[in-house]
Amino acid sequence: MGVLNVTPDSFWSGGRHAALDAAVAAAEAMLAEGADIIDVGGESTRPGARGVELAEEVRRVLPVLRTLKRRWPAAVVSVDTNKAGVARAAVAEGAAILNDVSGLRGDPAMAAAARDAGAGLVLMHSRGGVAEMASYELARYGEDPVGEVVSELRSSRDTALAEGVAPAQIVLDPGLGFAKRTEHSVAVLAGLDRLLSLGHPVLVGPSRKRFIGELSGGLPPEQRLEGTIAACVAALLRGARIFRVHDVGPVRRALDVADEIRKRATP
Ligand code: HH2
């Protein structure tokens, strides 16, 4: 899953494509490099980011989505939003997946939007609102952080099911770096089997995040590609199947090799 941020303020400048032409060119490059999904997002969750009004988010996301679907009708496009209004407008333009970083906490109508469209629904673990969810403010856990993440995601999943979303529509994401210090992101990756036990495919989004920098001795975002690849490969071997990344080519090449070995490994 290639990240296409149509925002002026996302944390990694290499993933920011606010102008339509730049966004379409970036999507074309990611598709050529082997992306199976393009994830279009119009609202940054970087710590302290100002929330975006519905109309502004629609204005950012829709023209890009429309252009992508016109140029590549078979492309699978997801929309990274926690607003049901954006989600409904996006599926009307051909988005196949709704990626909700709030795990249905942001807008209770999101599940119905996924249900009515028959769209895929990514439920990511986070805590708090947009401005604080990617900070350490709410990274307060007891003895079993992974257990807390799994149980909070289970309740998001149960809300989706209660709203009539089919189990096969749902993908779960531990929300790396969201209300998680480095130790918590590492713990959820190491304990991915506990999330998989809920019975849904798992998506991970480690791309160039702060925990990767911290684990590599304090590197800035531009030097976090190798760490990103390592996290994706480790997650693949722990059962993740969708990888949300800025650098589609390098990650795809690494995962193709690792996956071949995984498939042939003796149990
Ligand atoms: N991470 C970000 C945004 N959306 N969605 C899912 N499912 N999983 C993630 O880990 C995830 C996500 C944050 O990264 P990015 O989009 O690069 O930054 P920003 O929020 O600043 O636009």
Short mmCIF file of C-alpha atoms and ligand atoms in Angstrom, two decimals:
data_model
loop_
_atom_site.label_atom_id
_atom_site.label_comp_id
_atom_site.label_asym_id
_atom_site.label_seq_id
_atom_site.Cartn_x
_atom_site.Cartn_y
_atom_site.Cartn_z
CA MET A 1 0.00 0.00 0.00
CA GLY A 2 1.65 3.20 -1.19
CA VAL A 3 1.12 6.37 0.85
CA LEU A 4 -0.18 9.35 -1.14
CA ASN A 5 -0.57 12.27 1.23
CA VAL A 6 -2.34 15.20 -0.42
CA THR A 7 -1.55 17.40 2.56
CA PRO A 8 0.74 20.39 3.10
CA ASP A 9 1.90 19.15 6.52
CA SER A 10 2.54 15.38 6.64
CA PHE A 11 5.58 14.45 8.74
CA TRP A 12 7.66 13.03 5.86
CA SER A 13 8.20 15.53 3.06
CA GLY A 14 8.88 12.74 0.55
CA GLY A 15 5.28 11.58 0.95
CA ARG A 16 3.62 15.01 0.57
CA HIS A 17 1.96 15.75 -2.77
CA ALA A 18 -0.44 18.62 -2.28
CA ALA A 19 -0.76 19.56 -5.98
CA LEU A 20 -2.88 17.34 -8.24
CA ASP A 21 -0.18 16.80 -10.88
CA ALA A 22 2.41 15.85 -8.28
CA ALA A 23 -0.01 13.44 -6.60
CA VAL A 24 -0.89 11.70 -9.86
CA ALA A 25 2.78 11.41 -10.84
CA ALA A 26 3.60 9.93 -7.42
CA ALA A 27 0.75 7.43 -7.74
CA GLU A 28 1.93 6.43 -11.21
CA ALA A 29 5.43 5.82 -9.88
CA MET A 30 4.12 3.75 -6.97
CA LEU A 31 1.95 1.62 -9.26
CA ALA A 32 4.94 1.05 -11.55
CA GLU A 33 7.01 -0.01 -8.52
CA GLY A 34 4.48 -2.66 -7.55
CA ALA A 35 1.95 -1.04 -5.22
CA ASP A 36 -1.27 -3.05 -5.01
CA ILE A 37 -3.14 -0.24 -3.25
CA ILE A 38 -2.79 3.57 -3.26
CA ASP A 39 -3.81 5.14 0.06
CA VAL A 40 -4.92 8.73 -0.45
CA GLY A 41 -4.98 10.91 2.67
CA GLY A 42 -6.05 14.53 3.09
CA GLU A 43 -5.44 15.02 6.82
CA SER A 44 -2.12 14.67 8.61
CA THR A 45 -1.96 13.03 12.02
CA ARG A 46 1.51 14.32 12.86
CA PRO A 47 1.59 15.44 16.51
CA GLY A 48 0.00 18.86 16.86
CA ALA A 49 -1.50 18.77 13.34
CA ARG A 50 -4.61 20.91 13.01
CA GLY A 51 -7.70 18.89 12.11
CA VAL A 52 -9.08 19.52 8.64
CA GLU A 53 -12.73 20.46 8.00
CA LEU A 54 -14.81 17.97 6.02
CA ALA A 55 -15.20 20.29 3.01
CA GLU A 56 -11.44 20.94 2.85
CA GLU A 57 -10.61 17.24 3.14
CA VAL A 58 -13.05 16.42 0.33
CA ARG A 59 -11.51 19.22 -1.75
CA ARG A 60 -8.05 17.69 -1.27
CA VAL A 61 -8.90 14.03 -1.75
CA LEU A 62 -11.64 13.85 -4.37
CA PRO A 63 -9.91 15.36 -7.43
CA VAL A 64 -6.93 13.03 -6.89
CA LEU A 65 -9.13 10.00 -6.42
CA ARG A 66 -11.21 10.87 -9.49
CA THR A 67 -8.12 11.35 -11.63
CA LEU A 68 -6.52 8.10 -10.44
CA LYS A 69 -9.67 6.08 -11.16
CA ARG A 70 -10.03 7.69 -14.59
CA ARG A 71 -6.42 6.98 -15.57
CA TRP A 72 -6.12 3.56 -13.92
CA PRO A 73 -9.65 2.14 -13.57
CA ALA A 74 -8.34 -1.15 -12.17
CA ALA A 75 -6.22 0.50 -9.46
CA VAL A 76 -7.31 -0.25 -5.91
CA VAL A 77 -7.55 3.04 -4.07
CA SER A 78 -8.10 3.46 -0.36
CA VAL A 79 -8.90 6.68 1.44
CA ASP A 80 -7.25 7.54 4.74
CA THR A 81 -9.97 9.38 6.63
CA ASN A 82 -11.88 9.29 9.87
CA LYS A 83 -14.86 11.23 8.53
CA ALA A 84 -17.84 9.32 7.15
CA GLY A 85 -18.68 12.24 4.83
CA VAL A 86 -15.27 11.97 3.15
CA ALA A 87 -15.60 8.18 3.06
CA ARG A 88 -19.00 8.28 1.35
CA ALA A 89 -17.82 10.80 -1.24
CA ALA A 90 -14.72 8.68 -1.86
CA VAL A 91 -16.49 5.38 -2.40
CA ALA A 92 -18.87 7.15 -4.81
CA GLU A 93 -15.73 7.99 -6.84
CA GLY A 94 -14.43 4.43 -6.76
CA ALA A 95 -12.44 4.07 -3.54
CA ALA A 96 -12.52 0.40 -2.54
CA ILE A 97 -11.10 0.67 0.98
CA LEU A 98 -11.69 3.02 3.92
CA ASN A 99 -8.65 3.43 6.15
CA ASP A 100 -9.76 4.78 9.52
CA VAL A 101 -6.88 5.66 11.86
CA SER A 102 -9.40 6.32 14.63
CA GLY A 103 -10.74 2.75 14.52
CA LEU A 104 -14.34 4.08 14.34
CA ARG A 105 -13.80 6.41 17.32
CA GLY A 106 -13.77 9.56 15.15
CA ASP A 107 -17.13 9.25 13.42
CA PRO A 108 -19.71 6.65 14.42
CA ALA A 109 -21.17 6.76 10.88
CA MET A 110 -17.96 5.37 9.34
CA ALA A 111 -18.96 1.73 9.78
CA ALA A 112 -22.27 2.33 7.99
CA ALA A 113 -20.39 3.99 5.12
CA ALA A 114 -18.23 0.87 4.73
CA ARG A 115 -21.23 -1.43 5.09
CA ASP A 116 -23.35 0.40 2.50
CA ALA A 117 -20.50 0.49 -0.03
CA GLY A 118 -19.26 -3.05 0.66
CA ALA A 119 -15.83 -1.43 1.01
CA GLY A 120 -12.80 -2.80 2.82
CA LEU A 121 -12.41 -1.22 6.26
CA VAL A 122 -9.03 -0.81 7.94
CA LEU A 123 -9.44 -0.34 11.68
CA MET A 124 -6.28 1.10 13.20
CA HIS A 125 -5.53 1.31 16.91
CA SER A 126 -5.07 4.81 18.30
CA ARG A 127 -6.21 6.90 21.21
CA GLY A 128 -7.41 10.52 21.39
CA GLY A 129 -8.07 13.02 18.62
CA VAL A 130 -6.14 13.78 15.42
CA ALA A 131 -3.71 16.27 17.01
CA GLU A 132 -2.55 13.95 19.79
CA MET A 133 -3.03 10.42 18.45
CA ALA A 134 0.47 10.14 16.97
CA SER A 135 2.15 11.59 20.07
CA TYR A 136 3.25 9.87 23.26
CA GLU A 137 0.63 11.73 25.34
CA LEU A 138 -1.76 8.80 25.54
CA ALA A 139 0.89 6.06 25.51
CA ARG A 140 0.01 4.96 29.02
CA TYR A 141 -0.24 1.21 29.48
CA GLY A 142 -0.22 -1.27 32.32
CA GLU A 143 1.70 -4.53 32.38
CA ASP A 144 0.43 -5.84 29.05
CA PRO A 145 0.43 -3.10 26.38
CA VAL A 146 -0.18 -5.60 23.56
CA GLY A 147 -3.21 -6.97 25.39
CA GLU A 148 -4.62 -3.44 25.72
CA VAL A 149 -4.09 -2.70 22.03
CA VAL A 150 -5.73 -5.98 21.03
CA SER A 151 -8.68 -5.46 23.33
CA GLU A 152 -9.25 -1.86 22.15
CA LEU A 153 -9.08 -3.03 18.53
CA ARG A 154 -11.44 -5.87 19.33
CA SER A 155 -13.99 -3.36 20.51
CA SER A 156 -13.59 -1.34 17.26
CA ARG A 157 -14.06 -4.56 15.33
CA ASP A 158 -17.14 -5.49 17.36
CA THR A 159 -18.65 -2.05 16.68
CA ALA A 160 -18.12 -2.63 12.95
CA LEU A 161 -19.76 -6.04 13.09
CA ALA A 162 -22.70 -4.67 15.10
CA GLU A 163 -23.19 -2.06 12.35
CA GLY A 164 -23.45 -4.81 9.76
CA VAL A 165 -19.93 -4.74 8.30
CA ALA A 166 -19.04 -8.28 7.16
CA PRO A 167 -16.01 -9.92 8.83
CA ALA A 168 -14.34 -10.32 5.43
CA GLN A 169 -14.39 -6.54 4.91
CA ILE A 170 -12.26 -5.89 7.99
CA VAL A 171 -8.47 -5.43 8.27
CA LEU A 172 -6.80 -4.65 11.61
CA ASP A 173 -3.77 -2.41 12.18
CA PRO A 174 -1.89 -2.07 15.50
CA GLY A 175 -1.23 1.64 14.77
CA LEU A 176 2.57 1.79 15.02
CA GLY A 177 3.63 5.03 16.68
CA PHE A 178 0.04 5.99 17.55
CA ALA A 179 -0.24 6.41 21.33
CA LYS A 180 2.82 4.14 21.43
CA ARG A 181 6.34 4.79 22.56
CA THR A 182 9.07 2.90 20.73
CA GLU A 183 8.88 0.02 23.21
CA HIS A 184 5.12 -0.29 22.56
CA SER A 185 5.50 -0.31 18.76
CA VAL A 186 8.16 -3.00 19.09
CA ALA A 187 5.95 -4.99 21.47
CA VAL A 188 2.94 -4.99 19.14
CA LEU A 189 5.11 -6.06 16.21
CA ALA A 190 6.65 -8.84 18.27
CA GLY A 191 3.21 -9.90 19.50
CA LEU A 192 1.39 -9.66 16.17
CA ASP A 193 0.09 -13.23 16.58
CA ARG A 194 -2.20 -11.96 19.35
CA LEU A 195 -3.77 -9.48 16.94
CA LEU A 196 -4.03 -12.13 14.22
CA SER A 197 -5.98 -14.30 16.62
CA LEU A 198 -8.96 -11.94 16.09
CA GLY A 199 -9.21 -13.54 12.64
CA HIS A 200 -8.62 -10.63 10.24
CA PRO A 201 -5.75 -9.73 7.92
CA VAL A 202 -3.23 -7.39 9.56
CA LEU A 203 -1.84 -4.18 8.06
CA VAL A 204 1.21 -2.38 9.45
CA GLY A 205 2.45 1.15 8.80
CA PRO A 206 6.02 1.57 10.11
CA SER A 207 7.11 3.82 7.25
CA ARG A 208 9.85 6.26 8.35
CA LYS A 209 8.19 6.69 11.74
CA ARG A 210 9.87 8.04 14.85
CA PHE A 211 10.24 4.60 16.46
CA ILE A 212 12.31 3.49 13.46
CA GLY A 213 14.57 6.51 13.96
CA GLU A 214 14.90 5.82 17.67
CA LEU A 215 15.77 2.15 17.09
CA SER A 216 18.48 3.20 14.63
CA GLY A 217 20.27 5.52 17.05
CA GLY A 218 18.21 8.69 16.48
CA LEU A 219 18.04 9.03 12.70
CA PRO A 220 15.86 11.64 10.93
CA PRO A 221 13.01 10.57 8.56
CA GLU A 222 15.22 10.70 5.44
CA GLN A 223 17.50 8.02 6.90
CA ARG A 224 14.80 5.61 8.03
CA LEU A 225 14.30 3.50 4.89
CA GLU A 226 16.42 0.52 5.98
CA GLY A 227 14.69 0.44 9.35
CA THR A 228 11.33 0.62 7.60
CA ILE A 229 12.26 -2.38 5.45
CA ALA A 230 13.41 -4.32 8.50
CA ALA A 231 10.13 -3.63 10.30
CA CYS A 232 8.10 -4.69 7.25
CA VAL A 233 10.04 -7.94 6.83
CA ALA A 234 9.77 -8.72 10.55
CA ALA A 235 6.03 -8.01 10.41
CA LEU A 236 5.62 -10.22 7.34
CA LEU A 237 7.25 -13.09 9.21
CA ARG A 238 4.94 -12.44 12.18
CA GLY A 239 1.86 -12.60 9.90
CA ALA A 240 1.20 -9.08 8.53
CA ARG A 241 0.04 -9.02 4.90
CA ILE A 242 -0.45 -5.37 4.01
CA PHE A 243 2.35 -2.81 4.39
CA ARG A 244 1.58 0.91 4.23
CA VAL A 245 4.78 2.62 3.05
CA HIS A 246 6.11 5.72 1.32
CA ASP A 247 8.89 3.82 -0.54
CA VAL A 248 7.04 1.24 -2.57
CA GLY A 249 9.89 -0.03 -4.78
CA PRO A 250 12.50 -0.83 -2.11
CA VAL A 251 9.96 -2.31 0.29
CA ARG A 252 8.27 -4.37 -2.41
CA ARG A 253 11.60 -5.82 -3.54
CA ALA A 254 12.57 -6.75 0.01
CA LEU A 255 9.17 -8.25 0.80
CA ASP A 256 9.10 -10.30 -2.42
CA VAL A 257 12.35 -12.01 -1.38
CA ALA A 258 11.35 -12.46 2.25
CA ASP A 259 7.93 -13.80 1.27
CA GLU A 260 9.41 -16.43 -1.02
CA ILE A 261 11.56 -17.70 1.86
CA ARG A 262 8.60 -17.54 4.25
CA LYS A 263 6.44 -19.61 1.91
CA ARG A 264 9.04 -22.36 1.64
CA ALA A 265 10.03 -22.44 5.30
CA THR A 266 9.46 -25.70 7.11
CA PRO A 267 7.01 -25.23 9.99
N1 HH2 B 1 0.06 5.94 9.68
C1 HH2 B 1 -0.14 7.22 9.26
C2 HH2 B 1 -1.31 7.57 8.58
N2 HH2 B 1 -2.24 6.63 8.30
N3 HH2 B 1 -3.00 4.40 8.40
C3 HH2 B 1 -2.84 3.14 8.81
N4 HH2 B 1 -3.76 2.21 8.54
N5 HH2 B 1 -1.70 2.75 9.50
C4 HH2 B 1 -0.72 3.63 9.82
O1 HH2 B 1 0.26 3.23 10.49
C5 HH2 B 1 -0.88 5.00 9.40
C6 HH2 B 1 -2.06 5.35 8.69
C7 HH2 B 1 0.90 8.26 9.53
O2 HH2 B 1 1.81 8.35 8.48
P1 HH2 B 1 1.77 9.41 7.28
O3 HH2 B 1 0.51 9.31 6.49
O4 HH2 B 1 3.00 9.25 6.50
O5 HH2 B 1 1.87 10.80 8.03
P2 HH2 B 1 0.84 11.97 8.29
O6 HH2 B 1 -0.20 11.47 9.22
O7 HH2 B 1 1.68 13.06 8.89
O8 HH2 B 1 0.22 12.39 6.97
#
